[in-house]
Short mmCIF file of C-alpha atoms and ligand atoms in Angstrom, two decimals:
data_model
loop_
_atom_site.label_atom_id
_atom_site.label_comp_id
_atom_site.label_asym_id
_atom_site.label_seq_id
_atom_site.Cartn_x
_atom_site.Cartn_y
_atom_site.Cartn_z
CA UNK C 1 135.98 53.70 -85.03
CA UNK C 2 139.06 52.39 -86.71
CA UNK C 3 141.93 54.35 -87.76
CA UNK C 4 144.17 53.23 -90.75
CA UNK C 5 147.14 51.99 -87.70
CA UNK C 6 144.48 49.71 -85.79
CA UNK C 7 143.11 48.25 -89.13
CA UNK C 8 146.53 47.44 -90.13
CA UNK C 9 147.48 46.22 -86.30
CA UNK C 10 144.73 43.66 -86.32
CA UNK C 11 146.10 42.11 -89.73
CA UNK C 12 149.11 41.33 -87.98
CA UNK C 13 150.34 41.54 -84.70
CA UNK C 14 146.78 41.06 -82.97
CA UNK C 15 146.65 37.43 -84.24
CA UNK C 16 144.10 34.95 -85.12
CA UNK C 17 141.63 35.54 -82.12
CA UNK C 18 141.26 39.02 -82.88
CA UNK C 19 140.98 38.36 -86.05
CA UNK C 20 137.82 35.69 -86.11
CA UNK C 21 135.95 38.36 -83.83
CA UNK C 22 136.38 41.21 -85.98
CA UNK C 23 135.64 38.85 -88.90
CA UNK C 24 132.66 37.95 -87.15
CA UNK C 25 131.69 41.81 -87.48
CA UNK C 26 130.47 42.00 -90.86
CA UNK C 27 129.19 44.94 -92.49
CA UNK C 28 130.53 47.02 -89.53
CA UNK C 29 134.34 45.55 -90.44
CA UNK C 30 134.12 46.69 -93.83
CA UNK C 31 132.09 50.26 -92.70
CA UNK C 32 135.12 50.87 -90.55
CA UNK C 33 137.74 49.42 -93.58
CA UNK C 34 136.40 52.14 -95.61
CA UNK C 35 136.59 54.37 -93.70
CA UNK C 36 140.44 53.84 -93.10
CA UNK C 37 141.13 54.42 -96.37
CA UNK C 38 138.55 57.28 -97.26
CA UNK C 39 140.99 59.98 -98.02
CA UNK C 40 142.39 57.89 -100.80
CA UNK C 41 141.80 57.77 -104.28
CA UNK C 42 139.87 54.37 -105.75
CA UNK C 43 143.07 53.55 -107.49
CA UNK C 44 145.18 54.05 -104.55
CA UNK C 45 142.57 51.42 -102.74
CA UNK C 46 142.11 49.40 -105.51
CA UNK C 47 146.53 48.46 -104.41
CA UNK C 48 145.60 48.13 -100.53
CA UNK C 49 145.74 44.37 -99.71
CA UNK C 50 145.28 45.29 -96.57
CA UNK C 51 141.62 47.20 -97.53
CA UNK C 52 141.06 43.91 -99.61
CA UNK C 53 141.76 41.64 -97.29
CA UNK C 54 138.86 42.44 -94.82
CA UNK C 55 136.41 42.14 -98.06
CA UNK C 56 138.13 38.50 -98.91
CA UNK C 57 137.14 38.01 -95.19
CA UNK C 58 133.55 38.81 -95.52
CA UNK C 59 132.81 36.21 -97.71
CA UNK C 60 132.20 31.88 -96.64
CA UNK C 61 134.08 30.60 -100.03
CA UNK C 62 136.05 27.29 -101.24
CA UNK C 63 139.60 28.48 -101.43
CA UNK C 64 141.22 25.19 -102.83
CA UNK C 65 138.91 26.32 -105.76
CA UNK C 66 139.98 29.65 -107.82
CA UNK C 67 136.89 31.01 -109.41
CA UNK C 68 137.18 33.09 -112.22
CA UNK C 69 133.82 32.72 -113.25
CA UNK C 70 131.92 34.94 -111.61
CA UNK C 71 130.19 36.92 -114.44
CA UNK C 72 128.15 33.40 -114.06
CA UNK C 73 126.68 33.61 -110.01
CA UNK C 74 128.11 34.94 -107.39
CA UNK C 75 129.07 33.96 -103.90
CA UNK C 76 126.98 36.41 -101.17
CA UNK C 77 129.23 37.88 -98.47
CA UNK C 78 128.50 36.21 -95.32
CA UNK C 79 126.33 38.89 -94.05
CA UNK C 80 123.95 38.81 -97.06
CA UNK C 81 123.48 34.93 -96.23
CA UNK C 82 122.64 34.96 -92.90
CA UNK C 83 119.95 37.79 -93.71
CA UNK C 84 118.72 34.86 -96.09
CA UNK C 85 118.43 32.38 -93.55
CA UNK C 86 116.83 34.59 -91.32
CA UNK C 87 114.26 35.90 -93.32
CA UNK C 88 113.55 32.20 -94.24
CA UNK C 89 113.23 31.33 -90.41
CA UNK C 90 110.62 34.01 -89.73
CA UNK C 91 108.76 33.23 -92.90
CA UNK C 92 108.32 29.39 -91.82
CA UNK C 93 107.40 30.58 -88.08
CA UNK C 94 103.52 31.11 -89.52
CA UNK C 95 104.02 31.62 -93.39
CA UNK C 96 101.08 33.65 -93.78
CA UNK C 97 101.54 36.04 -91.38
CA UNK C 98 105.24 36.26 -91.97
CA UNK C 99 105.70 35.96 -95.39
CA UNK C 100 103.18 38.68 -95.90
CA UNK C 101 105.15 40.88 -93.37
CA UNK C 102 108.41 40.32 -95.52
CA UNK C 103 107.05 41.50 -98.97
CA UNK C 104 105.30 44.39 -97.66
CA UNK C 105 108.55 46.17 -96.20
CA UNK C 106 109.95 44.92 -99.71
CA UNK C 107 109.46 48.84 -100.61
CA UNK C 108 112.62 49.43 -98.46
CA UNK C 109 114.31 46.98 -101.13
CA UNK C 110 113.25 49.00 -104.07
CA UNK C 111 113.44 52.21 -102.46
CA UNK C 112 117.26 51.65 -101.77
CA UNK C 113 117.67 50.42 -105.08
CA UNK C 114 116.27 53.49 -107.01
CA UNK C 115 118.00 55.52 -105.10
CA UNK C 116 121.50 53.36 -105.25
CA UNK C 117 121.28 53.06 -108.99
CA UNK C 118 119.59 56.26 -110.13
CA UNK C 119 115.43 55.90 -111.23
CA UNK C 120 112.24 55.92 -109.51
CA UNK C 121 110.78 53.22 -107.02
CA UNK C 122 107.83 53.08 -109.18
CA UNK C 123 109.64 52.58 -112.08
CA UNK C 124 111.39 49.12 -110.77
CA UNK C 125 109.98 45.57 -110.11
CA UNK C 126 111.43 43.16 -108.45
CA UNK C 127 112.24 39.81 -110.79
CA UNK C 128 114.13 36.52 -110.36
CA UNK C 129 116.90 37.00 -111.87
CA UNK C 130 117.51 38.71 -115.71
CA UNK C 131 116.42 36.54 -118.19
CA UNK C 132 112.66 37.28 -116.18
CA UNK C 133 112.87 41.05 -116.31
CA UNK C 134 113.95 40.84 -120.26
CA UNK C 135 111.15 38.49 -121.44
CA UNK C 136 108.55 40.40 -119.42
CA UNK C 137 109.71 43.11 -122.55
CA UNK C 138 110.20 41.28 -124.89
CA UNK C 139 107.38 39.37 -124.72
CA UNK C 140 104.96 42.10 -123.28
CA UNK C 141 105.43 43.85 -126.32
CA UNK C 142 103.04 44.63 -128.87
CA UNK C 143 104.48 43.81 -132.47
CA UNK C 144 102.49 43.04 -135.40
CA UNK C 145 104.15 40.97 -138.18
CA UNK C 146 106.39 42.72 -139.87
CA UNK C 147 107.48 45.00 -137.24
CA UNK C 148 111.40 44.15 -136.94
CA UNK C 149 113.53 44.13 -133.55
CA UNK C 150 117.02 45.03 -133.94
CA UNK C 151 119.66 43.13 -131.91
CA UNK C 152 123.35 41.69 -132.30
CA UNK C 153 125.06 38.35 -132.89
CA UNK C 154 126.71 38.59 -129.53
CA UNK C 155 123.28 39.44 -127.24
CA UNK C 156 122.83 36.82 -124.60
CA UNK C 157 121.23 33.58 -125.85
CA UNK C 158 118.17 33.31 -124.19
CA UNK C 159 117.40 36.71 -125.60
CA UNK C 160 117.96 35.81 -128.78
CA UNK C 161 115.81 32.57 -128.19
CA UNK C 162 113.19 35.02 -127.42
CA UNK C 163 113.10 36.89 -130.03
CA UNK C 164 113.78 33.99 -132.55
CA UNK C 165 110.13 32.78 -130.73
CA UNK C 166 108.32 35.70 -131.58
CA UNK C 167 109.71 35.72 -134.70
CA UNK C 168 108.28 32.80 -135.27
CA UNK C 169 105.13 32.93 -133.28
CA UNK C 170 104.27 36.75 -134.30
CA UNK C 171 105.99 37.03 -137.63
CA UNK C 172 108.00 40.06 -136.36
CA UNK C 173 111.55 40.28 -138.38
CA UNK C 174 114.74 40.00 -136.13
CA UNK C 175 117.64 41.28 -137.45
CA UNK C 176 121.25 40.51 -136.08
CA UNK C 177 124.15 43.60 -136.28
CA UNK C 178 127.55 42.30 -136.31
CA UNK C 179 130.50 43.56 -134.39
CA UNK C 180 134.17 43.23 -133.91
CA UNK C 181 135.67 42.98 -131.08
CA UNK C 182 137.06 45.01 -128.70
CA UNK C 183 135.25 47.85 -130.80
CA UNK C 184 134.68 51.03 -130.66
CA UNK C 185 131.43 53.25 -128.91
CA UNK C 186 131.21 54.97 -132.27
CA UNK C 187 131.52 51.60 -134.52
CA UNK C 188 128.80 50.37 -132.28
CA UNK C 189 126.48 53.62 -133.03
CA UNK C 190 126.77 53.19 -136.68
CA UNK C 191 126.12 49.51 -137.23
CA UNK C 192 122.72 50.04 -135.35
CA UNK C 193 122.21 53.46 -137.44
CA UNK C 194 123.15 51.68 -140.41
CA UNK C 195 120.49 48.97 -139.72
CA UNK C 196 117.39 50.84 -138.83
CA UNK C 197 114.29 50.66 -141.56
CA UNK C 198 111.26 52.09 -141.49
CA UNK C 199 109.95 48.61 -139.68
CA UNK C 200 112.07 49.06 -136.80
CA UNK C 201 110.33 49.59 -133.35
CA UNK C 202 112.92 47.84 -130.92
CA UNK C 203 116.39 47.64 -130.12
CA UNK C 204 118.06 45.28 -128.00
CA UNK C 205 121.29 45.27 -126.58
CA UNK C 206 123.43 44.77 -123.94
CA UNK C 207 125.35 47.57 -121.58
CA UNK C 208 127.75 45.37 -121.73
CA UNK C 209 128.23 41.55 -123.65
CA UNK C 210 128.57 38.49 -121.36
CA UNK C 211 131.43 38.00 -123.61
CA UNK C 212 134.28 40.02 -123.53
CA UNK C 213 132.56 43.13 -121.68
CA UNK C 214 132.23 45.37 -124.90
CA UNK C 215 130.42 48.48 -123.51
CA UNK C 216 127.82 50.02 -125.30
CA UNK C 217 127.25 53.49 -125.96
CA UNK C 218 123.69 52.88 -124.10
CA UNK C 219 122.89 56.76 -123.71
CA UNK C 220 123.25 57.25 -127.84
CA UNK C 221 121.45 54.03 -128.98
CA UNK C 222 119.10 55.12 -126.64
CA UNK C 223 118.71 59.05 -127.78
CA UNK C 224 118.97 57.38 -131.23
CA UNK C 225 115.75 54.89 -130.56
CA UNK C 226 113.85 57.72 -129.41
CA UNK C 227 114.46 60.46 -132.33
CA UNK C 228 112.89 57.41 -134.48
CA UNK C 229 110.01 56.35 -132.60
CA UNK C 230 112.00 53.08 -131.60
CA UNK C 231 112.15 51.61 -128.15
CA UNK C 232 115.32 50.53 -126.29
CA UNK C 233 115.70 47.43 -124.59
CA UNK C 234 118.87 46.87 -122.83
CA UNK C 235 120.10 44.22 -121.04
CA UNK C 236 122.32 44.66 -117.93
CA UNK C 237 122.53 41.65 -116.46
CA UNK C 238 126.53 41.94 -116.21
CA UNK C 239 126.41 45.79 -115.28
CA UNK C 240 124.29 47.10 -112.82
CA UNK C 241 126.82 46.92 -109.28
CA UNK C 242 130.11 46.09 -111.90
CA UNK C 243 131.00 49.70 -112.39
CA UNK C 244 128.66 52.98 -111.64
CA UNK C 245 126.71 54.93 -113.84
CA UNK C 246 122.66 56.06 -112.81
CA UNK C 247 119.99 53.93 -114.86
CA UNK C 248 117.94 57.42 -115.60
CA UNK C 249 121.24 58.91 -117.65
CA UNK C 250 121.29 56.13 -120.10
CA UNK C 251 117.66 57.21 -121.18
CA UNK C 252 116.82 54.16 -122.40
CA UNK C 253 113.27 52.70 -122.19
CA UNK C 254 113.63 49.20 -120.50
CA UNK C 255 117.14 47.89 -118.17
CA UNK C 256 116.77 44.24 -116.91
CA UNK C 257 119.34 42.86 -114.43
CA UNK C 258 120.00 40.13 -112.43
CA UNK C 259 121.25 40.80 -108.65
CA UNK C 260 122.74 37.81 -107.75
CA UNK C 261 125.38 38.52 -110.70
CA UNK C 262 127.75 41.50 -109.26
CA UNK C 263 125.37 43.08 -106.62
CA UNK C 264 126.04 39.57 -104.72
CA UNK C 265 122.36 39.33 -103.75
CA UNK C 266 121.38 35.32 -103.47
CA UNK C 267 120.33 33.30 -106.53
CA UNK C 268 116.93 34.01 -107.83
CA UNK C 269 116.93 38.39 -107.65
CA UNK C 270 116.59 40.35 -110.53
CA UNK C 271 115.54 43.68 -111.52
CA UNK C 272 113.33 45.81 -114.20
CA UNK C 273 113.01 49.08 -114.90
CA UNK C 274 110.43 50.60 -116.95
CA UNK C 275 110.48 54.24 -117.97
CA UNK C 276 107.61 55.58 -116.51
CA UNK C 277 105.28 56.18 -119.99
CA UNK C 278 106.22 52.73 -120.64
CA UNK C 279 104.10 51.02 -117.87
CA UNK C 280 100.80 51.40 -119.24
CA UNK C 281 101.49 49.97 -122.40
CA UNK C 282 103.58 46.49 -121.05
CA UNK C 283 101.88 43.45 -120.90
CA UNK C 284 102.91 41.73 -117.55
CA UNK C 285 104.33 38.28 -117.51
CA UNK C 286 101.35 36.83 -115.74
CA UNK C 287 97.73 38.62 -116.38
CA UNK C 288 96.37 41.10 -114.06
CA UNK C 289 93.33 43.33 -113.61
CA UNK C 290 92.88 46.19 -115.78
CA UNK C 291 93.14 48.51 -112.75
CA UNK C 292 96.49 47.36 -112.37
CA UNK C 293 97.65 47.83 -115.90
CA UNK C 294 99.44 51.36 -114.84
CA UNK C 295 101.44 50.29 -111.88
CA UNK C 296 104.65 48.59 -112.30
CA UNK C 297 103.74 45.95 -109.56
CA UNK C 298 102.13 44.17 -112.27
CA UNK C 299 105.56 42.73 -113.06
CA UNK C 300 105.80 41.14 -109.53
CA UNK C 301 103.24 39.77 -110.39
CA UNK C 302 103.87 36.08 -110.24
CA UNK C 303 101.43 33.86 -107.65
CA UNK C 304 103.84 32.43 -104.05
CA UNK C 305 107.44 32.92 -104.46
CA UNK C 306 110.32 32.66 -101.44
CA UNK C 307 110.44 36.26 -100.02
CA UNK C 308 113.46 35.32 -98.05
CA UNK C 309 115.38 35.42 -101.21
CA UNK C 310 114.03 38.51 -102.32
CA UNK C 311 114.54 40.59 -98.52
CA UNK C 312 118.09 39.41 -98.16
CA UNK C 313 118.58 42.60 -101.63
CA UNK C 314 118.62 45.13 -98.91
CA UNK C 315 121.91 43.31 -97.00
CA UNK C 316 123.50 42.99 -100.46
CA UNK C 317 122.70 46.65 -101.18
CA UNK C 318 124.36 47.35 -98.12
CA UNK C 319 127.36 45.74 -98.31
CA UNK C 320 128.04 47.18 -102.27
CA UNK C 321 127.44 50.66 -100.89
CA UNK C 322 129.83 50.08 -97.79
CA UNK C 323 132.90 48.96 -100.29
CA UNK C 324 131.15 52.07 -102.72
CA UNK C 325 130.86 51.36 -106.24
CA UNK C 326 133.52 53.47 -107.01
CA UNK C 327 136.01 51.18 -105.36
CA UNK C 328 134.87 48.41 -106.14
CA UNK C 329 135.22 48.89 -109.69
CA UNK C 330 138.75 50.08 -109.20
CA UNK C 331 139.24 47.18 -107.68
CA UNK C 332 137.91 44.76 -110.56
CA UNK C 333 139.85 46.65 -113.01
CA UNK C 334 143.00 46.59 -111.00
CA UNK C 335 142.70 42.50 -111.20
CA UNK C 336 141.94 42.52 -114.92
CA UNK C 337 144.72 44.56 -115.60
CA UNK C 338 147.08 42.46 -113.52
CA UNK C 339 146.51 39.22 -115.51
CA UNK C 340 146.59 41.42 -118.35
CA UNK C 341 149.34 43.37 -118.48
CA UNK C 342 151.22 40.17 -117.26
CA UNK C 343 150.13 38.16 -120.59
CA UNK C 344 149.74 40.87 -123.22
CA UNK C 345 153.14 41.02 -124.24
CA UNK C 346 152.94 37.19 -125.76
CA UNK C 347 152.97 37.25 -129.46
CA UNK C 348 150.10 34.14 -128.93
CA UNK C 349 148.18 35.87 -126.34
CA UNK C 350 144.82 37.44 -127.59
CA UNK C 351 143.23 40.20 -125.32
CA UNK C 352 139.83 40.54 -126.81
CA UNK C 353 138.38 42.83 -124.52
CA UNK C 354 139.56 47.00 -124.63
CA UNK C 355 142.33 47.87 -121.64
CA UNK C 356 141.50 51.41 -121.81
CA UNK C 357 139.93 52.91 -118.80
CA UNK C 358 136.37 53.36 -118.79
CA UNK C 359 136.10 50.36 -120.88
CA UNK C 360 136.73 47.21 -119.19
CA UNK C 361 136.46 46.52 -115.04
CA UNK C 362 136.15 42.53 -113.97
CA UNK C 363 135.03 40.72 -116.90
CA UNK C 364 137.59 40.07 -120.18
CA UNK C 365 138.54 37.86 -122.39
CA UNK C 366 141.37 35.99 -123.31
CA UNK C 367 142.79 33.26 -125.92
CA UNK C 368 145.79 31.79 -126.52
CA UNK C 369 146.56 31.25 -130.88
CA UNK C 370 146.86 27.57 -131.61
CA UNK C 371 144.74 26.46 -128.16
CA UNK C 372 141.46 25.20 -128.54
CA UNK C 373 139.03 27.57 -125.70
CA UNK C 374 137.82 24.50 -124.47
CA UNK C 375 140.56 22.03 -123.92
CA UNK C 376 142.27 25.73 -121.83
CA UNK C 377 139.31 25.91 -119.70
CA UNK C 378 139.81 21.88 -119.01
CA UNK C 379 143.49 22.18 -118.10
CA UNK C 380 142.73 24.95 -115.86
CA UNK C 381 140.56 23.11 -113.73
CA UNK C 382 142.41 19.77 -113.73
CA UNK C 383 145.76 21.17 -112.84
CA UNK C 384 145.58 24.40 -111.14
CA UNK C 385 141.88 23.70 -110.37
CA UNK C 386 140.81 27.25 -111.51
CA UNK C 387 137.32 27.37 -112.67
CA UNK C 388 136.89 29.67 -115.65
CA UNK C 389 134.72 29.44 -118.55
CA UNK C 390 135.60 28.76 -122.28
CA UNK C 391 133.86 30.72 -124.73
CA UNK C 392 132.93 29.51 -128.48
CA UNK C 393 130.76 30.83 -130.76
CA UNK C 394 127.54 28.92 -132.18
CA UNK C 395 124.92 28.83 -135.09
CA UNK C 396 121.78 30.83 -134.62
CA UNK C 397 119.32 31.29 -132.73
CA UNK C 398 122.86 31.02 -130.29
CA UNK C 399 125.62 33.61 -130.28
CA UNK C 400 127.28 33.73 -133.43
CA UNK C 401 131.11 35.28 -133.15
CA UNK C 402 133.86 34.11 -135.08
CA UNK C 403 136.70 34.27 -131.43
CA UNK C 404 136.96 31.78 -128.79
CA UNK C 405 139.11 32.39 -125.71
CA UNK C 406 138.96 32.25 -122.20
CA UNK C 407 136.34 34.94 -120.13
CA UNK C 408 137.84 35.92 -116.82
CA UNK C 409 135.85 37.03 -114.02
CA UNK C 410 137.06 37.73 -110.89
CA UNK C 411 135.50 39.33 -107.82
CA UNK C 412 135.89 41.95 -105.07
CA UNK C 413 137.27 38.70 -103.01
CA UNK C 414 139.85 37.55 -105.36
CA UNK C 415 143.11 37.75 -104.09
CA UNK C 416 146.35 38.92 -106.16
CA UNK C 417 147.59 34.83 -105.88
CA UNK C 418 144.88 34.03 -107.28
CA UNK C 419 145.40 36.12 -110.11
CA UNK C 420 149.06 35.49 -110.48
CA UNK C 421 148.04 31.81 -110.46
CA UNK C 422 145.87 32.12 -113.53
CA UNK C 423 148.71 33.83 -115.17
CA UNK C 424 151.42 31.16 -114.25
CA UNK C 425 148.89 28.35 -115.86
CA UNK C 426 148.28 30.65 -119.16
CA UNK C 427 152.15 30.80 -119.25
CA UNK C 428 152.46 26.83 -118.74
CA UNK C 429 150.02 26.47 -121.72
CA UNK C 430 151.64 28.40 -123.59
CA UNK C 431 154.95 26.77 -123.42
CA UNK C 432 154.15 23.13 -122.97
CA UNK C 433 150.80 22.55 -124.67
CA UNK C 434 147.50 21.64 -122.91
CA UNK C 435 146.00 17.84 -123.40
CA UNK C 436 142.72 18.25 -125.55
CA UNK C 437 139.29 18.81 -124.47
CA UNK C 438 137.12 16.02 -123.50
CA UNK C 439 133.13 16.43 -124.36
CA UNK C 440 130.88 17.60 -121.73
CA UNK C 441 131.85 21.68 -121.04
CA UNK C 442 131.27 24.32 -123.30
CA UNK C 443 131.07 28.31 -123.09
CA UNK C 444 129.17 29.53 -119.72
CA UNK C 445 127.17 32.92 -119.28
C1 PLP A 1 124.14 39.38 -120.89
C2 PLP A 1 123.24 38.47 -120.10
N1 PLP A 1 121.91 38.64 -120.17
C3 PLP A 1 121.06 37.88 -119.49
C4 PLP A 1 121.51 36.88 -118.68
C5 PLP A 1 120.53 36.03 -117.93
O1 PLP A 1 120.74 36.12 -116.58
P1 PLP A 1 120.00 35.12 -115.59
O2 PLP A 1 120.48 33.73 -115.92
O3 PLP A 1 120.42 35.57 -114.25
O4 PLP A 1 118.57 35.26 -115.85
C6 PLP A 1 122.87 36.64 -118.56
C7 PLP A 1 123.38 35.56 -117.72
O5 PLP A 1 124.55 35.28 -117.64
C8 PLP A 1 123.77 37.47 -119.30
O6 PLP A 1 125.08 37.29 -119.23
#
């Protein structure tokens, strides 16, 4: 077991030797991390490079690249990726056999995952990736024209595309709420009150926007739904393993996610949940027997698909419950606030995302008045080479918002350099200018 003086030992005087093999640990290295620092409060680790370090250590990464867009994908920790590989190994051995071993012990993937993020196994399926757990609801539905779904101007694209092809498929009416931002829980509760008819049956929105992070008062919209007969659909693709909260306290009806976002699972895992009264009346993505119609396995639903992918959830589970949730949200906010706090004080600067805590954790936005989003994002790569994504609104059936600016994203692995280089090439913009944008990159997810 490691004691806070041998963790910080190995960081220095033990050199590089020690170092690779204890790198070489894994999961166990940042077990015993923790458990150096366990008698500390989150925001005490959140400050301990030394904590941090062994988590920058756990992960294979690029480091002449700074990414700052990881509310896009995410890098898997080592450990996750070698589960990958393995499980893709044994699956190739004899695919049949194997593969069919894999997905049965699957249950231990949505077992931990229930239990991690607060519902029932049997109210989960396993998806590939967001977008596939939202469209099983939204299209699985049944609407009959006329019957409206309400949603916002700032929901995530594809969603919207969705619902813009029912709309026109079903002749359901779609209406858009509009919202400032940062805003407020409350604001957010009365724009959706304000917007309910009679017609209403759905609405959809996010926990919190791919944007600038605005959190949603998911618990009240949800309560609210209900007490009208209305379902809730909420999408929390950038939420689920970016700060904690239990899926069962936010009441609403449907949650989709995708894994490989902030729970560092590999590309291609997602997640649904279905209240459990909701099952039986859900259409599944891809038909199924009418025997099947109650269980939500109907969602997985989906002919041969690479289990490997899929197994390598439990490693990734593992490692976000060996940093804890709690920390690692800490952590995220700590970095946000760094770059933050460093640029807020710039008459030019534009924070568009809330600083208060309980608000905001690793994804906010930034712009800078008189630079155009886009030609920022540019310079950012081409001189400091720090990739980051620009963010500018569009016409419908896209995002419509009337801000552009800069959405930083960090991760657990992000070191304070990395941030204080980010804030060095906002400064340099600021004072000298950036070249304009060239064609060819526009806002990311
Ligand atoms: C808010 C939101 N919803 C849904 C999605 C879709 O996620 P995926 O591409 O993993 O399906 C994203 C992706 O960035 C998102 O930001």
């Amino acid at each position: 077991m490691w004691s806070r003086r041998s963790f910080l030992q190995v960081g220095g005087a033990l050199g590089t030797a020690a170092w690779a093999a204890k790198a070489a640990g894994g999961l166990d290295t940042v077990h015993a991390a923790a458990a150096a620092v366990g008698d500390r409060s989150p925001e005490e680790v959140a400050q301990d490079e030394f904590y941090w370090r062994e988590i920058q250590e756990a992960f294979t990464l690029d480091r002449t690249l700074i990414n700052l867009n990881n509310g896009n994908t995410c890098p898997s920790p080592r450990v996750v990726l070698e589960a990958c590989k393995r499980y893709m190994d044994m699956s190739n051995m004899l695919p049949v056999q194997y593969r069919g071993d894999i997905e049965r012990h699957l249950q231990t993937v949505r077992r931990g995952l229930a239990k991690e993020f607060g519902c029932d196994e049997d109210e989960i399926a396993l998806t590939r990736n967001a977008s596939e757990s939202l469209q099983i609801v939204q299209t699985g539905l049944d609407l009959k024209p006329g019957d409206e779904v309400i949603t916002t101007d700032q929901d995530y694209p594809r969603m919207l595309t969705t619902w813009d092809q029912r709309m026109r498929r079903d002749k359901i009416k779609v209406t858009r709420v509009q919202f400032p931002v940062p805003t407020t829980a409350d604001d957010l509760y009365q724009r959706f009150e304000r917007a309910i008819t009679p017609q209403t049956k759905v609405l959809h929105f996010c926990h919190i926007t791919n944007l600038t992070g605005q959190l949603f008062p998911v618990q009240r919209l949800s309560r609210l739904a209900r007490s009208r007969g209305i379902l809730s659909v909420v999408d929390g693709a950038h939420a689920l393993a970016h700060f904690p909260f239990k899926i069962r306290d936010l009441e609403c009806d449907f949650y989709g996610v995708s894994l490989h976002k902030w729970l560092l699972a590999p590309i291609g895992n997602g997640l649904l949940y279905v209240r459990r009264e909701n099952i039986p009346k859900l259409w599944p993505m891809q038909a199924v027997s009418e025997r099947q119609m109650a269980s939500v396995s109907k969602f997985e639903a989906i002919g041969t698909y690479p289990t490997a992918i899929r197994a390598s959830v439990a490693e990734a589970l593992a490692f976000h419950q060996a940093i804890g949730a709690e920390h690692k949200a800490a952590r995220l906010r700590y970095l946000t606030l760094r770059w933050a706090n460093a640029l807020k004080g710039n008459s030019r600067v534009k924070v568009l995302s809330s600083l208060e805590p309980g608000q905001t954790w690793g994804l906010a936005m930034v712009g800078i008045d008189g630079i155009d989003a886009r030609a920022l994002s540019q310079f950012m790569m081409n001189r400091y080479r720090i990739v980051i994504n620009a963010v500018v609104g569009g016409q419908p059936p896209a995002q419509v918002f009337d801000y552009t600016g800069l959405r930083v994203t960090p991760n657990v692995y992000t070191t304070l350099q990395e941030i204080d280089t980010f804030v060095e090439a906002m400064e340099e913009a600021i004072k000298k200018g950036v070249p304009a944008a060239t064609p060819g990159r526009g806002s990311g997810n």
